[in-house]
């Protein structure tokens, strides 16, 4: 084997290794893109669920609903004027 054919063989091997590296890099890139897409879909689903929970929270924390629940299940009523006591704070010099 002369010097030229050895150099050509070396370049062919280097080219083959480079091709394998490109294919492997492309595989890793596609796998990473698939992971990113999967996580983005998961994030979108969680955003939808979070929005639904916020709507549910605003519905359940409505003042009128809480008052109705207190009246119906706990037999609670708002006190009238006769059931109210006013506390007056006096200043330090009084």
mmCIF file of C-alpha atoms in Angstrom:
data_model
loop_
_atom_site.group_PDB
_atom_site.id
_atom_site.type_symbol
_atom_site.label_atom_id
_atom_site.label_comp_id
_atom_site.label_asym_id
_atom_site.label_seq_id
_atom_site.Cartn_x
_atom_site.Cartn_y
_atom_site.Cartn_z
ATOM 1 C CA UNK A 1 0.000 0.000 0.000
ATOM 2 C CA UNK A 2 1.450 3.279 -1.004
ATOM 3 C CA UNK A 3 1.080 6.624 0.703
ATOM 4 C CA UNK A 4 -1.730 7.892 -1.527
ATOM 5 C CA UNK A 5 -3.983 4.879 -1.060
ATOM 6 C CA UNK A 6 -3.389 4.983 2.717
ATOM 7 C CA UNK A 7 -4.347 8.666 2.744
ATOM 8 C CA UNK A 8 -7.469 7.915 0.660
ATOM 9 C CA UNK A 9 -8.430 5.103 3.056
ATOM 10 C CA UNK A 10 -7.949 7.456 6.011
ATOM 11 C CA UNK A 11 -10.142 10.113 4.368
ATOM 12 C CA UNK A 12 -12.837 7.524 3.571
ATOM 13 C CA UNK A 13 -12.832 6.304 7.175
ATOM 14 C CA UNK A 14 -12.999 9.873 8.421
ATOM 15 C CA UNK A 15 -15.883 10.582 6.043
ATOM 16 C CA UNK A 16 -17.700 7.438 7.253
ATOM 17 C CA UNK A 17 -17.237 8.439 10.893
ATOM 18 C CA UNK A 18 -18.499 11.915 10.081
ATOM 19 C CA UNK A 19 -21.595 10.463 8.394
ATOM 20 C CA UNK A 20 -22.340 8.266 11.424
ATOM 21 C CA UNK A 21 -21.920 11.286 13.713
ATOM 22 C CA UNK A 22 -24.348 13.332 11.590
ATOM 23 C CA UNK A 23 -26.946 10.538 11.676
ATOM 24 C CA UNK A 24 -26.573 10.141 15.448
ATOM 25 C CA UNK A 25 -26.817 13.898 15.974
ATOM 26 C CA UNK A 26 -29.980 14.030 13.857
ATOM 27 C CA UNK A 27 -31.449 11.154 15.891
ATOM 28 C CA UNK A 28 -30.755 12.974 19.160
ATOM 29 C CA UNK A 29 -32.249 16.164 17.750
ATOM 30 C CA UNK A 30 -35.468 14.413 16.723
ATOM 31 C CA UNK A 31 -35.740 12.658 20.075
ATOM 32 C CA UNK A 32 -35.305 15.962 21.900
ATOM 33 C CA UNK A 33 -37.948 17.595 19.676
ATOM 34 C CA UNK A 34 -40.367 14.739 20.450
ATOM 35 C CA UNK A 35 -39.764 15.251 24.187
ATOM 36 C CA UNK A 36 -40.309 18.994 23.869
ATOM 37 C CA UNK A 37 -43.565 18.418 21.974
ATOM 38 C CA UNK A 38 -44.788 15.944 24.586
ATOM 39 C CA UNK A 39 -43.985 18.314 27.433
ATOM 40 C CA UNK A 40 -45.644 21.216 25.603
ATOM 41 C CA UNK A 41 -48.846 19.171 25.254
ATOM 42 C CA UNK A 42 -48.630 18.360 28.970
ATOM 43 C CA UNK A 43 -48.190 22.050 29.812
ATOM 44 C CA UNK A 44 -51.172 22.969 27.626
ATOM 45 C CA UNK A 45 -53.314 20.364 29.388
ATOM 46 C CA UNK A 46 -52.237 21.669 32.779
ATOM 47 C CA UNK A 47 -53.047 25.242 31.699
ATOM 48 C CA UNK A 48 -56.563 24.166 30.703
ATOM 49 C CA UNK A 49 -57.004 22.341 34.012
ATOM 50 C CA UNK A 50 -55.713 25.380 35.946
ATOM 51 C CA UNK A 51 -58.194 27.642 34.150
ATOM 52 C CA UNK A 52 -61.035 25.266 34.998
ATOM 53 C CA UNK A 53 -59.959 25.215 38.642
ATOM 54 C CA UNK A 54 -59.876 29.018 38.769
ATOM 55 C CA UNK A 55 -63.399 29.194 37.345
ATOM 56 C CA UNK A 56 -64.546 26.585 39.851
ATOM 57 C CA UNK A 57 -62.913 28.494 42.703
ATOM 58 C CA UNK A 58 -64.583 31.740 41.722
ATOM 59 C CA UNK A 59 -67.926 29.932 41.530
ATOM 60 C CA UNK A 60 -67.566 28.298 44.932
ATOM 61 C CA UNK A 61 -66.206 31.376 46.686
ATOM 62 C CA UNK A 62 -69.094 33.575 45.580
ATOM 63 C CA UNK A 63 -70.476 35.467 48.611
ATOM 64 C CA UNK A 64 -74.121 34.625 47.922
ATOM 65 C CA UNK A 65 -73.377 30.913 47.596
ATOM 66 C CA UNK A 66 -71.499 30.860 50.906
ATOM 67 C CA UNK A 67 -74.341 32.696 52.604
ATOM 68 C CA UNK A 68 -76.949 30.279 51.192
ATOM 69 C CA UNK A 69 -74.877 27.277 52.287
ATOM 70 C CA UNK A 70 -74.540 28.710 55.801
ATOM 71 C CA UNK A 71 -78.292 29.298 56.009
ATOM 72 C CA UNK A 72 -79.324 25.925 54.594
ATOM 73 C CA UNK A 73 -76.855 23.475 56.089
ATOM 74 C CA UNK A 74 -75.812 25.239 59.303
ATOM 75 C CA UNK A 75 -79.026 27.170 60.072
ATOM 76 C CA UNK A 76 -77.030 30.387 60.363
ATOM 77 C CA UNK A 77 -78.655 33.782 59.920
ATOM 78 C CA UNK A 78 -77.310 37.294 59.641
ATOM 79 C CA UNK A 79 -77.875 39.112 62.927
ATOM 80 C CA UNK A 80 -80.314 42.009 62.885
ATOM 81 C CA UNK A 81 -79.860 45.292 64.730
ATOM 82 C CA UNK A 82 -80.997 43.707 67.982
ATOM 83 C CA UNK A 83 -78.348 41.010 67.674
ATOM 84 C CA UNK A 84 -75.529 43.445 66.935
ATOM 85 C CA UNK A 85 -73.258 45.090 69.473
ATOM 86 C CA UNK A 86 -71.293 48.205 68.600
ATOM 87 C CA UNK A 87 -67.895 48.520 70.207
ATOM 88 C CA UNK A 88 -66.621 52.068 70.506
ATOM 89 C CA UNK A 89 -62.933 52.668 70.967
ATOM 90 C CA UNK A 90 -62.130 55.573 73.219
ATOM 91 C CA UNK A 91 -58.955 57.569 72.896
ATOM 92 C CA UNK A 92 -56.178 57.483 75.494
ATOM 93 C CA UNK A 93 -57.304 60.722 77.155
ATOM 94 C CA UNK A 94 -60.960 59.703 77.663
#
